[in-house]
mmCIF file of C-alpha atoms and ligand atoms in Angstrom:
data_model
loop_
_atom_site.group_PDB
_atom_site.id
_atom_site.type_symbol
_atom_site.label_atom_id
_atom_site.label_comp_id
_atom_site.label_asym_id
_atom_site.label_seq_id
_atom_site.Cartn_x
_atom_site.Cartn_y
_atom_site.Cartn_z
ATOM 1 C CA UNK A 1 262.892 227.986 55.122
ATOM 2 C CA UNK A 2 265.929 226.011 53.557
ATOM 3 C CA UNK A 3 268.890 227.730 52.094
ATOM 4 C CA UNK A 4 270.827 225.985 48.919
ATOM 5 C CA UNK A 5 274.309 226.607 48.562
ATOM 6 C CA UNK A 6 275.593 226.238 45.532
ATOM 7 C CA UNK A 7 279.376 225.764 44.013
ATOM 8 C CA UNK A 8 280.340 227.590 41.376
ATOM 9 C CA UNK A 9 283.783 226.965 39.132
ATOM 10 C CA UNK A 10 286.688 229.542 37.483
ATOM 11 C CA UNK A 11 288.965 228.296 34.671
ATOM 12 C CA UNK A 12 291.753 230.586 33.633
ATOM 13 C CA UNK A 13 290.576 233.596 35.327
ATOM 14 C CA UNK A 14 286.778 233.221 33.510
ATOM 15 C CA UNK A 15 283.902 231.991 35.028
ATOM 16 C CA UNK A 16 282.776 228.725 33.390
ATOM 17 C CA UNK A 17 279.793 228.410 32.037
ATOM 18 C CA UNK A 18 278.110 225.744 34.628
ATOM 19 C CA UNK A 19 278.530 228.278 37.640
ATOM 20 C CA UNK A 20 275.294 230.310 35.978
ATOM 21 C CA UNK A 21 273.695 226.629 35.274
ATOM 22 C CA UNK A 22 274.164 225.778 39.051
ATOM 23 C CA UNK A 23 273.305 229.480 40.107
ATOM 24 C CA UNK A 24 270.012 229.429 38.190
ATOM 25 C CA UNK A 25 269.031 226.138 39.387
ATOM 26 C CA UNK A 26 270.089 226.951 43.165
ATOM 27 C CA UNK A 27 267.748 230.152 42.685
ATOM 28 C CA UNK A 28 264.904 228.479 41.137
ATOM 29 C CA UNK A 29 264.908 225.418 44.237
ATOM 30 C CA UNK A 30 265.591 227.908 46.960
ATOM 31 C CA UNK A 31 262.403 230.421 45.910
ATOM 32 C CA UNK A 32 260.774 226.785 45.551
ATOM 33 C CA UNK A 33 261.184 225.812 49.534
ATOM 34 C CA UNK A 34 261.095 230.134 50.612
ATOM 35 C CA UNK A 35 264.905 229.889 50.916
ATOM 36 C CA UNK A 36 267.846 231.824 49.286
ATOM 37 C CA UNK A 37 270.689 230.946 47.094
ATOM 38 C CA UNK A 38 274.275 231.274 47.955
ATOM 39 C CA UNK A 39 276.889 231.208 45.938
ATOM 40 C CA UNK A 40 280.635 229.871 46.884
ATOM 41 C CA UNK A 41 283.458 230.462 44.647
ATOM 42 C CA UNK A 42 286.526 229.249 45.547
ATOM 43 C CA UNK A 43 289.488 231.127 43.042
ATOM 44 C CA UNK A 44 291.840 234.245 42.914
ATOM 45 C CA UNK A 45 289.489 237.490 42.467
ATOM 46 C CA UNK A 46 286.450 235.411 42.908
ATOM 47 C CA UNK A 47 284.625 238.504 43.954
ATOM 48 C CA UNK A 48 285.101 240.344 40.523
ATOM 49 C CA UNK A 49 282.230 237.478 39.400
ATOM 50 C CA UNK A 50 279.682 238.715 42.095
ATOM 51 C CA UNK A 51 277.646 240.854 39.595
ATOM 52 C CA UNK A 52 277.470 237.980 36.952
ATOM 53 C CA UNK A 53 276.106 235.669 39.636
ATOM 54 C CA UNK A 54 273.758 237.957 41.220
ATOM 55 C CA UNK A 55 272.418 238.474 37.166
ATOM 56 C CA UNK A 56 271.401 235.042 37.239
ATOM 57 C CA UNK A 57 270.116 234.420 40.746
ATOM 58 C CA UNK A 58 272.452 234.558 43.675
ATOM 59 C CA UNK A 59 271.352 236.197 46.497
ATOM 60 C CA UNK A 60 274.957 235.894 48.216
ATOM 61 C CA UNK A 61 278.183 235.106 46.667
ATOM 62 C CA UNK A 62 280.503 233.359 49.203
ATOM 63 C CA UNK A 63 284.212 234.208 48.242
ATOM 64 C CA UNK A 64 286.979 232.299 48.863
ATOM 65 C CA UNK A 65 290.641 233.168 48.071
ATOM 66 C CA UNK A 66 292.573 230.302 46.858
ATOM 67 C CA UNK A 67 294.928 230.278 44.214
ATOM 68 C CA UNK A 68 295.272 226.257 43.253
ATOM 69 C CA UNK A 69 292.670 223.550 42.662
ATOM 70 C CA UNK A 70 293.093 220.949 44.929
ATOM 71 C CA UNK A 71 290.205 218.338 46.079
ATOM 72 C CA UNK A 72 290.604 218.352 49.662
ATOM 73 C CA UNK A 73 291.268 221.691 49.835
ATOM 74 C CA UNK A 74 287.905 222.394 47.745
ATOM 75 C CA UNK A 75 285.951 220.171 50.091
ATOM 76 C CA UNK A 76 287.602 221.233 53.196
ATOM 77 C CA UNK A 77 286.135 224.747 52.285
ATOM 78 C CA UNK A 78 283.050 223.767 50.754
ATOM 79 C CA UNK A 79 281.975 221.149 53.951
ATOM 80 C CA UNK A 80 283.149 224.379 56.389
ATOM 81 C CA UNK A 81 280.540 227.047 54.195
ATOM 82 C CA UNK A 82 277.662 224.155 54.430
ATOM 83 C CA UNK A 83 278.817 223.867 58.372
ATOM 84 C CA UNK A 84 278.159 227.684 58.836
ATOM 85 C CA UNK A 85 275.866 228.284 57.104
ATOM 86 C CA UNK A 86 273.784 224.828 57.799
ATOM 87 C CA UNK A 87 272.837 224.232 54.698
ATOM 88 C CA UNK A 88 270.603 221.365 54.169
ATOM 89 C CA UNK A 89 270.520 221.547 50.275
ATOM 90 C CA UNK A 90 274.084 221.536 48.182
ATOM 91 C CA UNK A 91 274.285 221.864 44.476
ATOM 92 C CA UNK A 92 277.534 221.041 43.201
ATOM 93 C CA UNK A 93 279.069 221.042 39.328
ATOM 94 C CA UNK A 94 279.584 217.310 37.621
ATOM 95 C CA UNK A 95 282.826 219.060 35.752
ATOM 96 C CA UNK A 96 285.784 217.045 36.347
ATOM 97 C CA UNK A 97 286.966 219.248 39.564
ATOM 98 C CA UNK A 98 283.590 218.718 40.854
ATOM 99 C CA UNK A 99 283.814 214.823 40.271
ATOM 100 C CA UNK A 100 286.840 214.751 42.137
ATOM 101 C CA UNK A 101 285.532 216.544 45.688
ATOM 102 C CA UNK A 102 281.864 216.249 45.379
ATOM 103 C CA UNK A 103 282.378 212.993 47.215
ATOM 104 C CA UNK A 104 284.214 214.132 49.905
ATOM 105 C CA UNK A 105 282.275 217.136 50.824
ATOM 106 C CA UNK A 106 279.310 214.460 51.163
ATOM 107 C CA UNK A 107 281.500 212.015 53.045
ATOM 108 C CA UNK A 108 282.535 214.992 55.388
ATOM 109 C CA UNK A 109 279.070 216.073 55.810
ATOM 110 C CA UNK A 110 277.442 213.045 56.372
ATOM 111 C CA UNK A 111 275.222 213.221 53.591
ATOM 112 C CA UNK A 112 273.608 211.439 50.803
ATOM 113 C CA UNK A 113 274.214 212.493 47.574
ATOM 114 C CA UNK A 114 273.235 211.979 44.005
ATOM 115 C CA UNK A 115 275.443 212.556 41.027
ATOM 116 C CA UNK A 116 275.200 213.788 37.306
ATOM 117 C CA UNK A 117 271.663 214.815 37.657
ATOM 118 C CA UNK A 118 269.612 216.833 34.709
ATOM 119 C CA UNK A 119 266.818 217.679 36.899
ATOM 120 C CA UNK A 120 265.632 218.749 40.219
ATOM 121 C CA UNK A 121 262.397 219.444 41.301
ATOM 122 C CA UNK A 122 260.658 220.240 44.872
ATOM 123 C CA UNK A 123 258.362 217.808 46.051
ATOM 124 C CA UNK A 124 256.593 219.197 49.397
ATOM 125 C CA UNK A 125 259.785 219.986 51.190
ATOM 126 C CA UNK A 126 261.896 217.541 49.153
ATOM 127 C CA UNK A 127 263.849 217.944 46.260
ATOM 128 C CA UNK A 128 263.837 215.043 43.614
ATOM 129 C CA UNK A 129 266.485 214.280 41.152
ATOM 130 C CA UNK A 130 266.029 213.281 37.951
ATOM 131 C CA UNK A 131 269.140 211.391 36.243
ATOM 132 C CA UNK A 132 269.919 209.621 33.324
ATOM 133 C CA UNK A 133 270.542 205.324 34.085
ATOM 134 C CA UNK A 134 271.958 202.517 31.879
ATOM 135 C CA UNK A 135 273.567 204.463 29.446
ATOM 136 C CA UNK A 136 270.983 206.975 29.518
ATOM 137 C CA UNK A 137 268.574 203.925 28.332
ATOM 138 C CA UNK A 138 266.250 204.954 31.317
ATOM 139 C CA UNK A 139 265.803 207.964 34.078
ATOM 140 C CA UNK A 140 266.096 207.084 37.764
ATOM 141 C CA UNK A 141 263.817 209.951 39.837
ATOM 142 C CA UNK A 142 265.968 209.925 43.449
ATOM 143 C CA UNK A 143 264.948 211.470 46.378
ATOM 144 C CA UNK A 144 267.825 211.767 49.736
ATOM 145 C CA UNK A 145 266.601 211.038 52.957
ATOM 146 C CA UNK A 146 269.371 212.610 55.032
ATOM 147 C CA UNK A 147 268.925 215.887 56.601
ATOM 148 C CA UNK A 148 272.181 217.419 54.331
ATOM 149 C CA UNK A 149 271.450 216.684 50.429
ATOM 150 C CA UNK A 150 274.445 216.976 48.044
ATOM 151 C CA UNK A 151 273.188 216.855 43.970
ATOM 152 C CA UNK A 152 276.047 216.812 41.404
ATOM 153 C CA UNK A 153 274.431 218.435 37.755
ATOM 154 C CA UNK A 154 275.765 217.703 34.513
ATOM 155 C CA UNK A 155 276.834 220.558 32.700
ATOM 156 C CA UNK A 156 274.277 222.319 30.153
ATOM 157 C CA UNK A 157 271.529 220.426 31.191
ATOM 158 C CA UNK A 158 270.538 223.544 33.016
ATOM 159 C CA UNK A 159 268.626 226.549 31.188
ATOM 160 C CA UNK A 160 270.706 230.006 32.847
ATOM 161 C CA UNK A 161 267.864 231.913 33.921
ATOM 162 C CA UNK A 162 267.163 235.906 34.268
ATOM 163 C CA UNK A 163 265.969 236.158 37.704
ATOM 164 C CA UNK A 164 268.428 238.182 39.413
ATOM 165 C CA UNK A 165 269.655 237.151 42.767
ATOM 166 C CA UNK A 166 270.382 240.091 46.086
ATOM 167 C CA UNK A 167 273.771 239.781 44.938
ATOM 168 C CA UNK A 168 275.328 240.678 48.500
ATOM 169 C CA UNK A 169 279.030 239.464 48.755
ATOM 170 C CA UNK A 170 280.840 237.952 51.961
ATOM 171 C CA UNK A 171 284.605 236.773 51.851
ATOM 172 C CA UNK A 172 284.990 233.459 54.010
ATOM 173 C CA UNK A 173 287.152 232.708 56.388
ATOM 174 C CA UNK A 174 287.302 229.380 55.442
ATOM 175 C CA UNK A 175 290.842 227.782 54.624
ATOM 176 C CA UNK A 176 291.969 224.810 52.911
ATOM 177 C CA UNK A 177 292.731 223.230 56.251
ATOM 178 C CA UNK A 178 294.689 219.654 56.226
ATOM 179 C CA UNK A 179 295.422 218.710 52.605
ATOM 180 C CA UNK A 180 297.601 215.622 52.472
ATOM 181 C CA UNK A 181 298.173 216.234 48.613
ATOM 182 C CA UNK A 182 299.841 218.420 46.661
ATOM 183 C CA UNK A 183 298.897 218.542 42.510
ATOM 184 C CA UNK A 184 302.520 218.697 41.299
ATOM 185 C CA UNK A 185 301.273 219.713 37.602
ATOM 186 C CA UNK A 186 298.240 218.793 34.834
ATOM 187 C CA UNK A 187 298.865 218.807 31.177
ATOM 188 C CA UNK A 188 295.861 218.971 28.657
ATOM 189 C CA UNK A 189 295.855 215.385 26.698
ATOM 190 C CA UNK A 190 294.693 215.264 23.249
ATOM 191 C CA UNK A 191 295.074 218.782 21.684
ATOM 192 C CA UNK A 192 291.728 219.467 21.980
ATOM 193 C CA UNK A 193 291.401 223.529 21.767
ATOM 194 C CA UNK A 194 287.737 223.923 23.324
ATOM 195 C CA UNK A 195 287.139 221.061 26.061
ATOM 196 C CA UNK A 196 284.744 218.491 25.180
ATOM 197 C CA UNK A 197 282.634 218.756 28.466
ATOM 198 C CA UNK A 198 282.655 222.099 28.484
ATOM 199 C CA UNK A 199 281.939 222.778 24.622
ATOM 200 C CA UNK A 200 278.482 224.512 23.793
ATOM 201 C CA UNK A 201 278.897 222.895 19.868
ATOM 202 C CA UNK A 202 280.447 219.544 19.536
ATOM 203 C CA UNK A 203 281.715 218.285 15.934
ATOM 204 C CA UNK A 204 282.046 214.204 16.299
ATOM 205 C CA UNK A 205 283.370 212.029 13.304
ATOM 206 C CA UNK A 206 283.205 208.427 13.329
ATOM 207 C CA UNK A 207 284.114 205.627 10.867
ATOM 208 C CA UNK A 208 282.522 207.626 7.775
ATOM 209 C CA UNK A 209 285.755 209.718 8.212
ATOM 210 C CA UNK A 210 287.208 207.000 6.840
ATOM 211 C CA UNK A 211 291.118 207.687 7.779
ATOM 212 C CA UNK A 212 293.034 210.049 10.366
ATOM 213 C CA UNK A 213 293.773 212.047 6.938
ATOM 214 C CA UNK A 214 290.000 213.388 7.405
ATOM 215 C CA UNK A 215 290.054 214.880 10.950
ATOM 216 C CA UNK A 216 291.392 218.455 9.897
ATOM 217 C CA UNK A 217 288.162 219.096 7.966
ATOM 218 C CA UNK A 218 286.399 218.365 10.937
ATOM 219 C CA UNK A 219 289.223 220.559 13.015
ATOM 220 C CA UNK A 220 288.458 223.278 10.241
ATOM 221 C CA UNK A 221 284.397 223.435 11.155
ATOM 222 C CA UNK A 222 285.205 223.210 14.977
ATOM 223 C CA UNK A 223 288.066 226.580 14.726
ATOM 224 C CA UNK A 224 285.052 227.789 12.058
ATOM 225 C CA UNK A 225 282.482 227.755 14.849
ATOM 226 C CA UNK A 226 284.056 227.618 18.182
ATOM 227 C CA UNK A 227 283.438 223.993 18.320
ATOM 228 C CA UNK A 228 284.903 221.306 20.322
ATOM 229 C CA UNK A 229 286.068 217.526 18.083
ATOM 230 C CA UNK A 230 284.817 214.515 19.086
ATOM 231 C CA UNK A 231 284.688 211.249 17.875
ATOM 232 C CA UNK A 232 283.501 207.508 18.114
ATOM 233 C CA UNK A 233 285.016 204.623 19.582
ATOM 234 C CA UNK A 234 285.906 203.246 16.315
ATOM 235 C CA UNK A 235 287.200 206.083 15.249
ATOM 236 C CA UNK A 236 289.875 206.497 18.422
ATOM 237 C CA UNK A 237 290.288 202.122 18.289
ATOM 238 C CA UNK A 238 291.337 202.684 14.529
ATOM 239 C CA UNK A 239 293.960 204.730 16.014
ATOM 240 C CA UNK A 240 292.908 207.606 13.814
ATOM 241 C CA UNK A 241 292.387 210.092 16.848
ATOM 242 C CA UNK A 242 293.395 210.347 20.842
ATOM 243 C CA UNK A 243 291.299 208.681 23.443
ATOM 244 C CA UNK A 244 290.600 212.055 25.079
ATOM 245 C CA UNK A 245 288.116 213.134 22.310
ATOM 246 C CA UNK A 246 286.297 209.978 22.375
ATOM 247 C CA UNK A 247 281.966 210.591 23.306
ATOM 248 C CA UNK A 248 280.308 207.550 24.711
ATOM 249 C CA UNK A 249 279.770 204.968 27.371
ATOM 250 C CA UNK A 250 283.652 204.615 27.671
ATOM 251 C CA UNK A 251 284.762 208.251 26.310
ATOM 252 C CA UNK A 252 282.969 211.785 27.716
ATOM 253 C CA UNK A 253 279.926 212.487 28.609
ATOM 254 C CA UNK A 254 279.000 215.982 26.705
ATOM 255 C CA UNK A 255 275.465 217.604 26.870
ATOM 256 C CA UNK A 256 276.251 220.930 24.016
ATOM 257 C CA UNK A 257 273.585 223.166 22.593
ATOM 258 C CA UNK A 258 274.749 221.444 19.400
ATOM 259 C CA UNK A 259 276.044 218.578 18.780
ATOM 260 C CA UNK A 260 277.124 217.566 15.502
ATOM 261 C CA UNK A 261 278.047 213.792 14.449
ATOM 262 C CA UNK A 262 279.338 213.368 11.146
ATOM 263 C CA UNK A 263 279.555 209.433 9.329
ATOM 264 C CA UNK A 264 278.653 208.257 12.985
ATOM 265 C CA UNK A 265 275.628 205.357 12.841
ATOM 266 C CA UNK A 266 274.477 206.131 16.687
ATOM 267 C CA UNK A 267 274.629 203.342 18.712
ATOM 268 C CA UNK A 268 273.768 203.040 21.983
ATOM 269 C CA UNK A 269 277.468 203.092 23.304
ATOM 270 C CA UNK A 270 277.548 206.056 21.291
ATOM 271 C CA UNK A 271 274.389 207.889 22.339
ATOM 272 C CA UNK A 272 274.850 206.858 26.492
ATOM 273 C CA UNK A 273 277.077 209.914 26.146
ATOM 274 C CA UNK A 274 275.780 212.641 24.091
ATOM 275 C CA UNK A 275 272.117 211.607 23.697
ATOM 276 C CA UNK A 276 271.093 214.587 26.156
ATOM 277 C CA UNK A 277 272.940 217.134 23.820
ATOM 278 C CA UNK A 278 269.909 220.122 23.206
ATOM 279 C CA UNK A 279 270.287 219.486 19.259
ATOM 280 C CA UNK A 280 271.701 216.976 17.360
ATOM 281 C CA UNK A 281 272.485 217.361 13.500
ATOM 282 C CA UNK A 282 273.613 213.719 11.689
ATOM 283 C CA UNK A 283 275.052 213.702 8.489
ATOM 284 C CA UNK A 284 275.286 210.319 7.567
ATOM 285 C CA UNK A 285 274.841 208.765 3.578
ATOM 286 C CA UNK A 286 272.653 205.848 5.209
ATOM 287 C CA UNK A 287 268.895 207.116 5.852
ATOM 288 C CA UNK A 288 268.084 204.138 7.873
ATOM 289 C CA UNK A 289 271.248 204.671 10.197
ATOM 290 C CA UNK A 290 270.060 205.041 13.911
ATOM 291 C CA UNK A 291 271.327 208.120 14.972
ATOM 292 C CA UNK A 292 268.703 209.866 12.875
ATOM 293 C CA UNK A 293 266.265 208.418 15.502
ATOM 294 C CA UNK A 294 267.645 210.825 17.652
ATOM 295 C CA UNK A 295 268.617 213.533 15.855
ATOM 296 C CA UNK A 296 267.003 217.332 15.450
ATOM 297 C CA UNK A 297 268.293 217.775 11.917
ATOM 298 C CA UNK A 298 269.295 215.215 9.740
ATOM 299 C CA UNK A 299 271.144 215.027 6.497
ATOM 300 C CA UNK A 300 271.123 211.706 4.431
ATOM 301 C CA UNK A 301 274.432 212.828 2.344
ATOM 302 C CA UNK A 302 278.256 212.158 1.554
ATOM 303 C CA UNK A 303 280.095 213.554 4.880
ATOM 304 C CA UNK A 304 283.030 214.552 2.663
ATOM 305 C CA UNK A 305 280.796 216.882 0.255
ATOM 306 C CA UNK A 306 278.378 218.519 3.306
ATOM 307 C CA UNK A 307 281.124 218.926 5.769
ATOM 308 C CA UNK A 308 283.194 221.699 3.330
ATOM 309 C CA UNK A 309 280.269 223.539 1.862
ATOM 310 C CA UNK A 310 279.190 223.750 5.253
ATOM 311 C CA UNK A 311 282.061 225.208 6.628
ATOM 312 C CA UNK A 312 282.609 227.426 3.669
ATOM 313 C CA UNK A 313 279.154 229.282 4.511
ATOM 314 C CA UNK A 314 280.006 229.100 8.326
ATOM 315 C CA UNK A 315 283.250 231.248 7.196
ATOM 316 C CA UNK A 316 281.207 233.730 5.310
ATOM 317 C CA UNK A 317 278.664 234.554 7.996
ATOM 318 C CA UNK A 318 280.925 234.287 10.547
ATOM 319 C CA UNK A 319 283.922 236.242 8.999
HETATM 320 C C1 LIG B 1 281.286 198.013 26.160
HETATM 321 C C2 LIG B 1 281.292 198.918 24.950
HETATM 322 C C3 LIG B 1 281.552 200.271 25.131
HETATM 323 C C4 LIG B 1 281.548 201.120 24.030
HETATM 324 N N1 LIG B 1 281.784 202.458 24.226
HETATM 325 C C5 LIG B 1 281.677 203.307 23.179
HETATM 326 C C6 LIG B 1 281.851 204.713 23.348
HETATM 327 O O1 LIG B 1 282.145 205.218 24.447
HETATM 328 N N2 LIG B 1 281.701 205.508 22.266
HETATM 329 C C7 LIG B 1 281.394 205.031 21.017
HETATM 330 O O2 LIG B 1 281.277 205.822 20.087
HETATM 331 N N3 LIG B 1 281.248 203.703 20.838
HETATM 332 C C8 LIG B 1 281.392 202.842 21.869
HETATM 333 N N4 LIG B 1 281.299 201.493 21.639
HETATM 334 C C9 LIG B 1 281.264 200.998 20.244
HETATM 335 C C10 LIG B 1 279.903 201.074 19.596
HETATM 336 O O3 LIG B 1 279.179 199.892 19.875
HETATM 337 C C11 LIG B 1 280.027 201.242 18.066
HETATM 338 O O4 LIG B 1 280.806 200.196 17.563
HETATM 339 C C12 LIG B 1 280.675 202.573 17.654
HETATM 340 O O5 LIG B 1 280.035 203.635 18.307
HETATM 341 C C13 LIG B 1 280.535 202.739 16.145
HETATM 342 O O6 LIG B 1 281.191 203.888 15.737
HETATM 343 P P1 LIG B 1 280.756 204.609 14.388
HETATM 344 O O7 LIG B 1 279.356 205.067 14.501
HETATM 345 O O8 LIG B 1 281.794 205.644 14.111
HETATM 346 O O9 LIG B 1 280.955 203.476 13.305
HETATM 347 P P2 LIG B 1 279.879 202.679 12.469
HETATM 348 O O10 LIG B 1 278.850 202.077 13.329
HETATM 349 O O11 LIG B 1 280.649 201.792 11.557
HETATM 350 O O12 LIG B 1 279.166 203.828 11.623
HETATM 351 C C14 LIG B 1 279.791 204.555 10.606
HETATM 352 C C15 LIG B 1 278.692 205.369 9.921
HETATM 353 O O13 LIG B 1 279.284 206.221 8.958
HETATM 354 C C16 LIG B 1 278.396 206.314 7.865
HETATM 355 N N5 LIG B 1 279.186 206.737 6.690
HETATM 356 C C17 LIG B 1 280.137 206.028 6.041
HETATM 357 N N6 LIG B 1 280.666 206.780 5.046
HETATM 358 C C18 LIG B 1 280.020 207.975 5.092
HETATM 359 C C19 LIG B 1 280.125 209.168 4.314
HETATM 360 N N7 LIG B 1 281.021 209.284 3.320
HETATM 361 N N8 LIG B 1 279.294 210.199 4.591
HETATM 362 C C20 LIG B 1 278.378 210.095 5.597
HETATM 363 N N9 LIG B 1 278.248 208.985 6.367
HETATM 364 C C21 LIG B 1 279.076 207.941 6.124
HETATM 365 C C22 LIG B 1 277.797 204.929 7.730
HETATM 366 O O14 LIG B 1 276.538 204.990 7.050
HETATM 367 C C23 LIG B 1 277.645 204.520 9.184
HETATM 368 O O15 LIG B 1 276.363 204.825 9.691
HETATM 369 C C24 LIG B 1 281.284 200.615 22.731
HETATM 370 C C25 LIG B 1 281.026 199.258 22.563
HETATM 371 C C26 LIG B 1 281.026 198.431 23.655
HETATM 372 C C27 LIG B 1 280.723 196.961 23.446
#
């Protein structure tokens, strides 16, 4: 029998989205090797989050009261629950907290670990990952061979299953131990109102915008529909939008529900980050552009007459 303990993340008091991902995935490759899933969450009030969890899988959720993010402090903690508990199989977030002390909570437990995976599977008593390799050109299938397994997963590359969990809870006693850094402040960059990795619906625009002039029609469909912008290389290198917003080999990797790329042709710079989006909509006045390889939906049209009437009917639905 091998437990898996899994991480879960809060932003701003709310639990984000990729603690159910994590949960679901925990609970699905626990049942898998006749283990259980536990849950850590590391926040203020974690515990008021137990019955979500539990909804979607966790048999225990692990709470531990800390009221600022900091990566040694997070692995500290994390490392100390895997100690305890001696758990063999650890499923962390790839969300920018997690990329920052998955690492270390492998480093400090000796383990191997694999990062930004979009699937894991049991294999006799293994667990394989599955994750995406040259740009997302190829898929590399990775199996650990030490006896403590740490797996990063990209967020919404997991389905959020129904199986409920036990749902018991159990406040650690774990602390944040010796932390040689303090983080003195962040500041969001780029204006962005939804964030990119964490966006369910994406709206990209690329060179078709044709000027900076254009991005507030695209702002108008993402505050329309809860949507995050994005946008191509050229787009940012014309200077027409912030680096932050930028999807690709050199910008953010995203994986939405939706993602929506308007007067972008789809290269493979382009696609390394957002080709594992769930659906992909183009709207592009080129049939033969490449994106349309790729996408779901596609709409050979003007950008600039598809993106309004669009977002006029989103407004009348949606209110
Ligand atoms: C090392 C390296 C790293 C890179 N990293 C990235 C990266 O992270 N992200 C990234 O995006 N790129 C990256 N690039 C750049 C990439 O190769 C492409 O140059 C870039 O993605 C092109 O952006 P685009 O699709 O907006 O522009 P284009 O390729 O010029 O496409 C513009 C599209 O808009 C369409 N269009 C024009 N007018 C309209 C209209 N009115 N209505 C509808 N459609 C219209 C055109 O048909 C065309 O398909 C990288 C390149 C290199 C070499």
């Amino acid at each position: 029998m091998a437990n898996v303990l899994v991480v879960g993340e809060i932003k701003d008091g709310a639990l984000k989205k990729i603690s159910k991902e994590v949960t679901s995935t925990g609970k699905k490759i626990a049942s898998q090797l006749g283990g259980q899933v536990e849950v850590l969450l590391i926040g203020e009030g974690a515990d008021k989050f137990a019955s979500e969890l539990s909804a979607v899988g966790a048999d225990k959720v692990i709470t531990v009261n800390l009221a600022d993010f900091n990566p040694e402090a997070y692995a500290n903690i994390i490392a100390g629950v895997a100690k305890e508990k001696g758990s063999s199989f650890i499923i962390l977030p790839h969300t920018g907290q997690g990329k920052d002390y998955s690492p270390r909570v492998a480093v400090k437990l000796g383990a191997g670990i694999v990062a930004d995976v979009v699937e894991l599977k049991v294999d006799g008593g293994n667990v394989i990952a599955r994750k995406p390799i040259y740009s997302g050109k190829a898929f590399a299938n990775i199996q650990i061979n030490t006896g403590v397994k740490v797996f990063t997963i990209r967020p919404n590359s997991q389905e959020v299953g129904s199986t409920a969990g036990a749902g018991a809870i159990e406040a650690s006693s774990q602390t944040a131990g010796d932390v040689k850094t303090k983080i003195a402040s962040t500041e969001l960059s780029g204006g962005n109102k939804v964030q990119l990795t964490e966006a369910s619906i994406i709206v990209s625009g690329g060179r078709g915008l044709k000027g900076p002039e254009n991005f507030p029609m695209l702002q108008e469909l993402c505050d329309t529909i809860g949507a995050a912008l994005g946008a191509s290389r050229a787009a940012v290198d014309a200077g027409w939008i912030s680096h932050s917003h930028q999807v690709g080999q050199t910008g953010k990797t995203v994986s939405p529900n939706c993602y929506i790329a308007c007067g972008i042709s789809g290269s493979i710079q382009h696609m390394a980050g957002m080709g594992s989006s769930k659906y992909i909509v183009a709207i592009n006045k080129d049939g033969d552009a490449p994106i349309f390889k790729v996408a779901t939906f596609g709409v050979v049209a003007d950008l600039f007459e598809v993106v309004p009437a669009v977002t006029k009917e989103f407004k009348k639905v949606l209110g």
